[in-house]
């Protein structure tokens, strides 16, 4: 084996730690000295090649720096004499056969033997492939601004943050919380889209679990390879529709990792009790199927019953081991997003953020737009809304908005029909009507009647510009994932709106998929509009001291609070009422003065306070619906007392037992205090060493 040279200090240190024989040390030191004198950077030895017995399994192997080999690691000091990352242990792994961590090169037999199954991507790679992948990554230093974030340094910033996460998790979350507005776009959208596109090249340290079609029949045992006895939150994806970037296969796990970073930073979820998951059922991305360095299964996606069986097995496995876990589905293609949501939502504690979270944020924004137009919220059912996009996000928003309108109108059959008539849905084929052939069943309730649109001068398949011009909507809502869809002509048509202050919601992610930019909207329509987007944009200077406010309608406002509220209430399921309570809480968060300025969403810098209030609203609704079963010391009966505003309740914080105190506060304040006391904060613990 070719072994990098060792400095004497490193050799001495490792001989003590590894209890190597003095004769072996002397022989290796002699060989190293001779090689150095000859001007050689390495020497060859066959000493010590024998079967190695490990006393570690699973993540203990993958995460212990003693077992970390360069093949998947990168950025390490091969000479054993120190590095910028503080690693001096690398070289000894090569010559003493302690380089146990082979990364993605572990065979399936070894993965089963060492409890590694599910902890690594399913595609077994050779060491040559690992080197090729690493070298390809080194060459990919320039960010293509057209395909990724507008800031060419974004990917470099992600790498730096990711390395900090690997070295010091506490410091990582301290930084993220302190600079959440600045770094949320780096760890999540829009930068995470670029990360997912390049994840096979960026992969260094395994994070999360991988359940693949090749693991059928094994998942119930695989789930025990994860070392944590308690997991509170799982974010799972199948990689089929990552943001607006399409099928990225196993590389989509980056979206689950980024999402959980926000659960920790925004909701105070304990990072030791969260789990990102990839369900790898193949990919239909031909580019990935032909890429020898792709980490996932290189076969076409499962579909139909085979697909459902894989997801069923996964859900049964994780809820068997962790009965109280919450599972958030993320970036599943539309045809499965709704089916899986309906299949599981009344059985398990789960929700789909693309469908329900996006809908909640959109509802909050729409209600905020009503306030910004100077109208009472009860006028919401009168708003005319044109929706561009009929995917999972678009249909999710439509269903939620219709339910909200119907509830305001009395929640009867007439109310639902009246609410339905306020929406015009346009997809890639134009306006959706009852004449549409092979219409998506989820879009059918919103298909316009031919007689209705005939009176408006419209027909099946009418263009977005035609629809906007004829309908004169109060709101133009984009969830199409088509960048630039709101063209100058479409925005010009919005000048015909019957509203004195129309709202434009360009909600598609990532940035390049936004239907329009705030500059485009304000330049065409002037300052008297309300603008919101899914990705972050800067406010627009309109001159004369006027500012065009750009509101980011980020799902981050809601999903942390929904998850935390569900956890702390112990709710058996996540109901529509709990989601509605979250949306209404967000809609009411802004002051009247802020809303009249066109500010309908708060700054991300307030996210922990926002999450606290949203979680409290979710808990309150869960209690009122009799779904709450309690959390730890706070059982269902104590939660009921809390909701009734009973004074002198004893609230216990499992994170800090000394903080127990008698509270004599209002109902809302009591619940918010309960939430606050259960939000994890990144602090260094006091450590004490105890000998066995």
XYZ file of C-alpha atoms in Angstrom:
692
model
C 0.000 0.000 0.000
C 1.277 3.467 -0.815
C 1.491 5.442 2.437
C 1.890 9.224 2.826
C 4.875 10.279 4.909
C 4.360 10.998 8.590
C 5.970 13.640 10.744
C 7.604 12.203 13.876
C 5.159 13.961 16.206
C 2.224 12.397 14.401
C 3.878 8.961 14.426
C 4.516 9.158 18.149
C 0.978 10.343 18.892
C -0.632 7.573 16.874
C 1.650 4.871 18.284
C 0.369 5.721 21.757
C -3.278 5.947 20.743
C -3.292 2.788 18.635
C -0.929 0.740 20.841
C 1.151 -0.212 17.793
C 4.155 -2.437 18.425
C 7.424 -0.572 18.883
C 9.102 -2.761 16.261
C 6.475 -1.864 13.655
C 6.803 1.817 14.505
C 10.604 1.674 14.154
C 10.403 -0.119 10.820
C 7.896 2.384 9.448
C 9.860 5.349 10.776
C 12.995 3.974 9.099
C 11.120 3.528 5.808
C 9.669 7.041 6.055
C 13.093 8.589 6.770
C 14.691 6.759 3.857
C 11.915 7.787 1.501
C 12.155 11.421 2.604
C 15.940 11.408 2.086
C 15.358 10.134 -1.436
C 12.976 13.005 -2.084
C 9.933 10.713 -2.233
C 6.494 11.774 -0.978
C 5.358 8.230 -0.150
C 6.599 4.704 0.395
C 5.134 1.243 -0.072
C 4.538 -1.285 2.678
C 2.675 -4.556 2.981
C 2.921 -4.629 6.763
C -0.252 -5.097 8.684
C -2.467 -6.391 5.847
C -4.794 -8.651 7.765
C -8.538 -8.831 8.527
C -9.552 -5.935 10.768
C -12.055 -6.301 13.599
C -14.185 -3.205 14.144
C -15.798 -2.319 17.432
C -18.089 0.231 15.852
C -21.139 0.001 13.637
C -23.381 2.238 11.552
C -22.982 5.983 11.968
C -20.196 5.430 14.503
C -18.073 4.364 11.525
C -19.281 7.033 9.113
C -19.026 9.983 11.497
C -15.983 9.120 13.608
C -13.006 11.050 12.200
C -10.753 8.038 12.886
C -12.629 6.131 10.185
C -12.754 8.878 7.569
C -10.899 8.111 4.334
C -10.024 10.746 1.757
C -11.993 9.126 -1.065
C -15.255 10.818 -0.067
C -13.859 13.307 2.411
C -11.881 15.863 0.486
C -10.046 18.807 1.935
C -7.934 16.727 4.367
C -4.221 16.760 5.140
C -2.661 13.688 3.531
C 0.665 14.164 5.243
C -0.445 13.734 8.815
C 1.207 16.921 10.042
C -1.830 19.099 10.557
C -4.216 20.998 8.278
C -6.437 24.035 8.260
C -9.313 21.838 9.425
C -7.330 20.548 12.388
C -7.144 16.982 11.065
C -3.828 15.189 11.752
C -5.177 11.667 11.762
C -5.556 11.042 8.049
C -2.173 9.606 7.033
C -2.072 6.927 9.723
C -5.313 5.519 8.353
C -3.601 4.686 5.101
C -0.490 2.846 6.311
C -1.949 1.174 9.411
C -5.117 -0.097 7.643
C -7.344 2.046 9.850
C -8.949 3.820 6.902
C -12.165 1.944 7.540
C -14.494 4.488 6.014
C -14.781 3.647 2.326
C -17.711 6.003 1.845
C -19.874 4.990 -1.100
C -17.444 2.123 -1.858
C -18.802 -0.064 0.952
C -20.269 -3.154 -0.728
C -23.849 -4.144 0.035
C -22.513 -7.128 1.993
C -20.372 -4.833 4.140
C -23.267 -2.424 4.600
C -25.419 -5.219 5.969
C -22.621 -6.615 8.119
C -21.709 -3.223 9.603
C -25.276 -1.839 9.961
C -24.616 0.754 7.263
C -27.596 -0.072 5.063
C -29.678 3.029 4.524
C -26.957 5.350 5.813
C -25.288 5.714 2.407
C -26.638 6.341 -1.104
C -27.564 2.991 -2.690
C -25.170 3.077 -5.656
C -21.940 1.253 -4.720
C -18.980 3.025 -6.315
C -15.421 1.897 -6.913
C -12.515 3.897 -5.541
C -11.692 4.966 -9.101
C -15.206 6.349 -9.479
C -14.865 8.166 -6.162
C -11.658 9.800 -7.327
C -13.215 10.698 -10.675
C -16.204 12.253 -8.918
C -13.973 14.225 -6.570
C -11.818 15.526 -9.420
C -14.900 16.473 -11.419
C -16.081 18.504 -8.445
C -12.766 20.329 -8.244
C -13.199 21.442 -11.834
C -16.718 22.703 -11.190
C -15.723 25.914 -9.438
C -17.684 28.434 -11.476
C -21.363 28.817 -10.763
C -23.526 29.196 -13.822
C -25.621 32.181 -12.818
C -28.278 31.284 -15.364
C -28.929 27.909 -13.765
C -28.397 28.843 -10.145
C -28.594 31.670 -7.644
C -27.956 35.219 -8.808
C -25.016 35.437 -6.395
C -22.081 33.481 -7.874
C -20.622 33.107 -4.373
C -23.697 31.299 -3.049
C -22.390 27.784 -3.651
C -19.031 28.660 -2.099
C -20.872 29.995 0.962
C -22.892 26.771 1.131
C -19.683 24.736 1.118
C -18.212 26.787 3.971
C -21.376 26.467 6.057
C -21.563 22.750 5.313
C -17.986 22.231 6.501
C -18.817 24.114 9.704
C -21.854 21.855 10.148
C -19.600 18.798 9.858
C -17.091 20.118 12.400
C -19.186 21.964 14.981
C -22.950 21.565 14.895
C -23.577 23.924 17.808
C -21.603 26.734 16.204
C -23.289 26.061 12.861
C -26.751 26.634 14.305
C -25.575 29.633 16.323
C -24.415 31.233 13.081
C -27.584 30.259 11.222
C -29.898 31.642 13.907
C -27.910 34.855 14.313
C -27.859 35.495 10.540
C -31.029 33.701 9.491
C -32.124 36.312 6.937
C -28.700 36.193 5.306
C -28.075 32.448 5.363
C -31.546 30.920 4.949
C -31.275 31.516 1.163
C -27.948 29.650 1.272
C -28.984 26.548 3.225
C -32.405 26.472 1.541
C -33.959 28.057 -1.528
C -32.631 29.306 -3.864
C -29.084 27.958 -3.352
C -30.245 24.495 -2.306
C -31.577 24.015 -5.834
C -28.068 24.351 -7.235
C -26.750 22.093 -4.469
C -29.248 19.380 -5.413
C -28.337 19.649 -9.087
C -24.704 18.976 -8.189
C -25.162 16.796 -5.104
C -23.416 13.706 -6.458
C -20.301 15.826 -6.912
C -20.677 17.719 -3.641
C -21.322 14.626 -1.501
C -18.773 14.282 1.298
C -20.268 13.078 4.543
C -23.458 10.997 4.633
C -26.305 12.804 6.327
C -29.699 11.208 6.770
C -31.046 7.866 5.545
C -31.648 6.371 2.117
C -34.461 3.879 1.530
C -34.420 2.498 -1.996
C -36.446 0.181 -4.168
C -33.626 -2.322 -3.660
C -34.389 -2.319 0.080
C -37.911 -3.706 -0.192
C -38.530 -6.111 2.655
C -35.606 -4.709 4.650
C -36.837 -1.301 5.813
C -38.236 -2.457 9.139
C -34.759 -3.594 10.167
C -32.886 -0.814 8.337
C -34.581 1.884 10.374
C -32.759 0.601 13.465
C -29.428 1.469 11.852
C -30.167 5.087 12.752
C -28.605 5.596 16.202
C -31.163 7.989 17.709
C -33.782 6.371 19.923
C -35.957 9.452 19.546
C -36.698 11.262 16.293
C -39.184 14.126 16.362
C -39.121 15.267 12.733
C -38.471 13.600 9.389
C -38.407 15.411 6.055
C -38.682 12.926 3.188
C -38.495 13.334 -0.582
C -38.379 11.008 -3.568
C -36.502 13.595 -5.628
C -39.124 13.596 -8.377
C -39.845 17.346 -8.416
C -37.146 19.336 -6.674
C -38.268 22.966 -6.540
C -38.843 23.873 -10.194
C -35.877 21.823 -11.384
C -37.625 18.541 -12.129
C -36.471 14.995 -11.405
C -33.102 15.077 -9.615
C -33.339 11.580 -8.183
C -31.326 10.863 -5.060
C -29.686 14.280 -5.278
C -32.931 15.706 -3.920
C -31.918 14.731 -0.386
C -30.284 18.162 -0.240
C -33.768 19.660 -0.001
C -34.589 17.516 3.055
C -31.305 18.435 4.751
C -31.846 22.148 4.127
C -35.437 22.005 5.314
C -34.445 20.413 8.607
C -31.769 23.056 9.124
C -34.620 25.560 9.087
C -36.681 23.454 11.509
C -33.755 23.637 13.922
C -33.005 27.329 13.395
C -36.588 28.600 13.207
C -38.512 26.175 15.422
C -35.868 25.107 17.887
C -36.143 21.443 16.964
C -33.315 19.482 18.571
C -30.842 18.669 15.751
C -30.120 15.296 17.351
C -33.772 14.369 16.839
C -34.317 15.244 13.176
C -33.780 12.959 10.188
C -33.555 13.770 6.456
C -34.695 10.871 4.271
C -34.504 9.994 0.589
C -36.802 7.365 -0.914
C -34.913 6.304 -4.034
C -37.226 4.584 -6.497
C -35.057 5.448 -9.504
C -35.062 8.472 -11.781
C -36.412 9.363 -15.200
C -33.679 11.949 -15.675
C -31.747 10.529 -18.629
C -28.712 12.645 -17.832
C -28.448 11.036 -14.389
C -29.126 7.563 -15.742
C -26.120 7.934 -18.040
C -23.844 9.531 -15.435
C -21.447 6.906 -13.996
C -20.855 9.138 -10.964
C -24.551 9.381 -9.998
C -25.062 8.115 -6.437
C -28.592 6.771 -6.768
C -30.273 3.785 -8.401
C -29.656 4.001 -12.131
C -33.000 2.674 -13.253
C -36.265 4.264 -14.289
C -38.704 5.258 -11.575
C -41.111 2.784 -10.117
C -44.741 3.678 -10.671
C -48.177 2.452 -9.733
C -48.612 -0.116 -6.986
C -44.891 -0.892 -6.837
C -44.185 2.728 -5.953
C -46.915 2.850 -3.311
C -45.647 -0.370 -1.721
C -42.192 1.168 -1.226
C -43.596 4.301 0.421
C -46.009 2.225 2.527
C -43.131 0.110 3.813
C -41.127 3.219 4.669
C -44.012 4.813 6.587
C -44.727 1.622 8.515
C -41.048 1.246 9.407
C -40.443 4.765 10.726
C -43.690 4.908 12.696
C -43.005 1.482 14.186
C -39.680 2.644 15.580
C -40.723 6.244 16.361
C -44.516 6.271 16.911
C -44.609 10.007 17.699
C -42.497 11.234 14.800
C -43.834 13.857 12.376
C -43.145 13.209 8.691
C -43.137 16.091 6.245
C -43.328 15.126 2.566
C -41.282 17.413 0.323
C -41.049 17.844 -3.456
C -42.987 14.799 -4.644
C -44.348 15.104 -8.166
C -47.955 16.291 -8.296
C -49.595 12.981 -9.149
C -48.158 11.399 -6.007
C -48.205 14.429 -3.714
C -52.004 14.436 -3.438
C -52.469 10.665 -3.485
C -49.963 10.073 -0.696
C -51.336 12.972 1.343
C -54.856 11.553 1.178
C -53.544 8.041 1.838
C -51.682 8.878 5.046
C -52.978 12.108 6.563
C -55.706 10.503 8.692
C -53.443 7.655 9.836
C -50.074 9.242 10.571
C -48.740 12.550 11.845
C -47.698 13.874 8.444
C -48.220 16.736 6.038
C -47.034 17.856 2.622
C -45.435 21.276 2.717
C -45.696 21.822 -1.048
C -49.446 21.302 -0.913
C -50.440 22.457 2.571
C -47.562 24.731 3.604
C -47.516 26.668 0.344
C -51.282 26.957 0.542
C -51.115 28.306 4.088
C -48.542 30.968 3.217
C -50.547 31.942 0.138
C -53.732 32.236 2.229
C -51.891 34.430 4.727
C -50.659 36.572 1.840
C -54.105 36.800 0.261
C -55.667 37.824 3.562
C -52.847 40.325 3.986
C -53.629 41.700 0.524
C -57.245 42.224 1.582
C -56.012 44.225 4.568
C -53.552 46.158 2.388
C -56.407 47.142 0.083
C -58.106 48.706 3.085
C -60.906 46.138 3.228
C -62.152 43.931 6.074
C -61.148 40.261 5.947
C -64.787 39.298 5.437
C -64.409 40.694 1.898
C -61.985 37.928 0.965
C -64.727 35.793 -0.701
C -65.334 38.684 -3.126
C -61.779 38.684 -4.491
C -61.267 37.549 -8.088
C -58.120 35.433 -8.360
C -56.344 34.248 -11.508
C -53.996 31.343 -10.775
C -51.175 30.395 -13.154
C -50.182 26.801 -12.479
C -52.179 23.655 -11.722
C -49.493 21.497 -10.122
C -49.457 20.293 -6.527
C -48.713 23.765 -5.154
C -51.319 25.522 -7.307
C -54.095 23.047 -6.532
C -53.153 23.082 -2.862
C -53.560 26.857 -2.748
C -56.862 26.687 -4.621
C -58.322 24.110 -2.227
C -57.215 26.055 0.838
C -58.469 29.385 -0.509
C -61.837 27.886 -1.443
C -62.228 26.381 2.030
C -61.341 29.706 3.650
C -63.853 31.582 1.511
C -66.542 28.953 2.093
C -66.034 29.102 5.859
C -66.533 32.869 5.765
C -69.718 32.354 3.725
C -71.277 29.803 6.058
C -69.540 26.535 5.137
C -72.516 25.105 3.235
C -72.896 23.783 -0.311
C -73.824 27.209 -1.667
C -70.775 28.716 0.033
C -68.415 26.220 -1.635
C -69.959 26.800 -5.059
C -69.804 30.562 -4.613
C -66.159 30.336 -3.537
C -65.287 28.154 -6.524
C -66.538 30.822 -8.904
C -63.849 33.279 -7.735
C -60.976 31.361 -9.376
C -59.698 31.163 -12.948
C -56.952 28.554 -13.405
C -54.500 28.674 -16.302
C -51.973 25.930 -17.020
C -49.593 25.230 -19.918
C -52.600 24.618 -22.201
C -54.395 27.803 -21.195
C -57.604 28.395 -19.231
C -58.998 25.192 -17.741
C -62.677 24.613 -18.507
C -65.060 21.677 -18.421
C -64.299 21.153 -22.131
C -60.709 20.160 -21.334
C -59.925 16.575 -22.345
C -58.132 14.304 -19.868
C -58.401 16.915 -17.163
C -56.503 16.241 -13.948
C -59.065 15.090 -11.325
C -57.533 17.460 -8.772
C -58.090 20.437 -11.103
C -61.628 19.437 -12.091
C -63.423 21.315 -9.258
C -61.910 24.561 -10.587
C -62.686 24.048 -14.280
C -64.817 26.959 -15.460
C -68.244 26.385 -16.966
C -68.349 27.183 -20.674
C -71.387 29.463 -20.351
C -69.705 31.476 -17.596
C -66.558 32.213 -19.530
C -68.501 32.759 -22.746
C -70.089 35.813 -21.169
C -66.576 37.069 -20.410
C -65.381 36.581 -23.971
C -63.195 33.615 -23.050
C -62.955 29.988 -24.140
C -61.142 26.782 -23.305
C -57.386 27.276 -23.560
C -57.493 31.085 -23.464
C -54.050 32.590 -22.821
C -53.022 34.049 -19.492
C -52.983 37.555 -20.974
C -56.536 37.133 -22.314
C -57.798 35.820 -18.985
C -56.223 38.668 -16.993
C -57.561 41.282 -19.421
C -61.132 39.938 -19.374
C -61.432 38.883 -15.714
C -59.786 42.046 -14.282
C -58.628 40.153 -11.168
C -57.761 41.492 -7.739
C -54.913 38.975 -7.507
C -52.598 37.368 -10.067
C -51.082 34.309 -8.404
C -48.187 32.427 -9.995
C -47.278 28.858 -9.035
C -46.241 27.701 -12.490
C -42.452 27.239 -12.122
C -42.148 29.107 -15.449
C -39.723 31.997 -15.179
C -40.919 35.228 -16.812
C -44.481 33.965 -17.342
C -45.846 37.320 -16.154
C -44.614 39.144 -19.236
C -44.939 42.859 -19.855
C -48.138 42.148 -21.811
C -49.645 40.172 -18.916
C -48.715 42.898 -16.428
C -50.132 45.564 -18.757
C -53.386 43.591 -18.831
C -53.502 43.747 -15.019
C -53.907 47.525 -15.284
C -57.546 46.720 -16.057
C -58.010 45.266 -12.557
C -61.093 46.430 -10.716
C -58.941 46.681 -7.594
C -57.322 49.987 -6.740
C -54.321 48.022 -5.477
C -53.933 44.688 -7.303
C -51.661 42.003 -5.891
C -49.032 40.057 -7.822
C -47.762 36.826 -6.263
C -44.800 35.382 -8.209
C -44.369 32.398 -5.913
C -42.350 29.884 -7.941
C -38.891 28.772 -6.783
C -35.975 28.954 -7.309
C -35.246 32.536 -8.369
C -34.940 31.779 -12.076
C -38.457 30.287 -12.041
C -40.143 33.368 -10.570
C -42.976 34.489 -12.866
C -41.620 38.043 -12.733
C -39.290 40.207 -10.682
C -40.440 43.073 -8.449
C -38.635 45.542 -10.730
C -40.704 44.318 -13.693
C -43.963 44.529 -11.759
C -43.389 48.001 -10.297
C -42.024 49.405 -13.571
C -45.168 48.393 -15.476
C -47.855 48.922 -12.829
C -46.408 51.686 -10.655
C -46.139 51.811 -6.895
C -49.756 51.131 -5.989
C -49.504 47.338 -6.047
C -48.760 44.544 -3.589
C -45.914 42.263 -4.604
C -44.879 38.917 -3.136
C -42.500 36.231 -4.347
C -41.365 32.765 -3.339
C -37.655 33.557 -3.586
C -35.954 36.522 -1.935
C -35.724 39.795 -3.859
C -34.610 43.213 -2.710
C -37.077 46.075 -2.283
C -37.306 48.418 -5.263
C -36.320 52.073 -5.054
C -39.139 53.886 -6.841
C -37.597 57.337 -6.459
C -38.828 60.356 -4.488
C -38.234 58.420 -1.281
C -40.801 55.748 -2.181
C -40.067 52.042 -1.764
C -41.698 49.154 -3.578
C -41.830 46.440 -0.939
C -41.034 42.897 -2.019
C -42.642 40.379 0.314
C -41.157 36.905 0.330
C -44.008 34.441 0.729
C -41.684 31.820 2.132
C -43.048 28.523 3.448
C -40.543 29.025 6.247
C -43.100 31.277 7.939
C -45.375 28.298 8.559
C -43.832 24.836 8.379
C -41.589 25.265 11.471
C -44.581 26.368 13.546
C -46.807 23.618 12.160
C -44.192 21.000 13.011
C -43.398 22.400 16.456
C -47.060 22.940 17.344
C -47.919 19.389 16.321
C -45.014 18.016 18.351
C -45.829 19.959 21.519
C -49.563 19.284 21.325
C -49.088 15.582 20.669
C -51.838 15.826 18.064
C -52.672 12.485 16.481
C -52.923 14.037 13.012
C -52.429 17.440 11.381
C -55.923 18.680 10.610
C -57.160 21.314 8.169
C -58.165 23.384 11.184
C -54.609 23.372 12.540
C -53.265 24.473 9.144
C -55.915 27.184 8.888
C -55.061 28.438 12.376
C -51.405 28.705 11.339
C -52.261 30.695 8.200
C -54.571 33.088 10.030
C -51.980 33.642 12.743
C -49.429 34.661 10.101
C -51.959 36.906 8.346
C -52.590 38.797 11.585
C -48.922 39.095 12.562
C -48.287 42.376 10.728
C -49.507 45.673 12.184
C -52.089 47.770 10.361
C -49.467 50.416 9.638
C -47.127 47.863 8.044
C -49.881 46.305 5.947
C -51.019 49.657 4.540
C -47.449 50.194 3.332
C -47.756 46.987 1.314
C -45.802 44.851 3.794
C -47.814 41.654 4.197
C -45.076 39.282 5.404
C -42.674 39.981 8.287
C -38.882 39.973 7.921
C -37.259 36.537 8.195
C -35.107 37.925 11.012
C -38.183 37.584 13.285
C -38.656 33.929 12.412
C -38.306 32.425 15.897
C -40.915 34.794 17.296
C -43.198 34.100 14.319
C -42.762 30.358 14.800
C -43.582 30.662 18.489
C -46.900 32.370 17.707
C -47.781 29.997 14.866
C -46.978 26.949 17.020
C -49.158 28.339 19.816
C -52.053 28.785 17.371
C -51.612 25.205 16.129
C -51.556 23.840 19.692
C -54.685 25.776 20.614
C -56.560 24.442 17.588
C -55.410 20.860 18.263
C -56.735 21.143 21.816
C -60.061 22.576 20.671
C -60.457 19.770 18.107
C -59.693 17.232 20.870
C -56.693 15.917 18.942
C -54.008 16.819 21.486
C -52.543 13.952 23.518
C -49.769 15.915 25.192
C -45.994 16.043 25.081
C -43.723 14.639 27.769
C -44.738 16.078 31.167
C -47.549 18.122 29.608
C -50.292 15.536 29.165
C -53.641 16.106 27.450
C -55.370 17.169 30.664
C -52.705 19.764 31.440
C -52.958 21.073 27.886
C -56.707 21.487 28.328
C -56.104 23.536 31.466
C -53.558 25.585 29.580
C -56.029 26.309 26.817
C -58.639 27.394 29.320
C -56.229 29.982 30.650
C -56.173 28.480 34.134
C -53.819 30.433 36.322
C -51.027 28.881 38.368
C -50.288 26.098 35.854
C -46.964 24.412 36.292
C -45.188 24.361 32.925
C -42.196 22.078 32.599
C -39.386 22.526 30.117
C -37.655 19.242 29.303
C -34.710 21.256 28.019
C -34.186 23.101 31.285
C -35.817 21.622 34.366
C -34.685 24.560 36.512
C -36.896 26.885 34.495
C -40.121 25.470 35.984
C -42.174 28.290 37.415
C -45.701 29.194 38.377
C -47.343 31.190 35.631
C -50.287 33.511 35.967
C -50.686 34.681 32.406
C -53.369 34.920 29.759
C -54.206 31.821 27.737
C -52.204 32.895 24.691
C -49.207 33.967 26.745
C -49.231 30.692 28.667
C -49.204 28.624 25.489
C -46.490 30.797 23.944
C -44.398 30.419 27.092
C -44.846 26.651 26.911
C -43.640 26.763 23.296
C -40.706 29.031 24.110
C -39.543 26.758 26.923
C -39.443 23.813 24.537
C -37.445 25.461 21.748
C -33.874 24.178 21.551
C -31.082 26.748 21.482
C -27.480 26.025 20.463
C -25.408 26.288 23.635
C -22.245 24.447 24.578
C -22.990 21.979 27.404
C -20.716 21.400 30.367
C -18.836 18.155 29.728
C -17.468 15.767 32.342
C -15.309 12.742 31.539
C -16.162 9.535 33.370
C -14.027 6.418 33.105
C -15.751 3.111 32.384
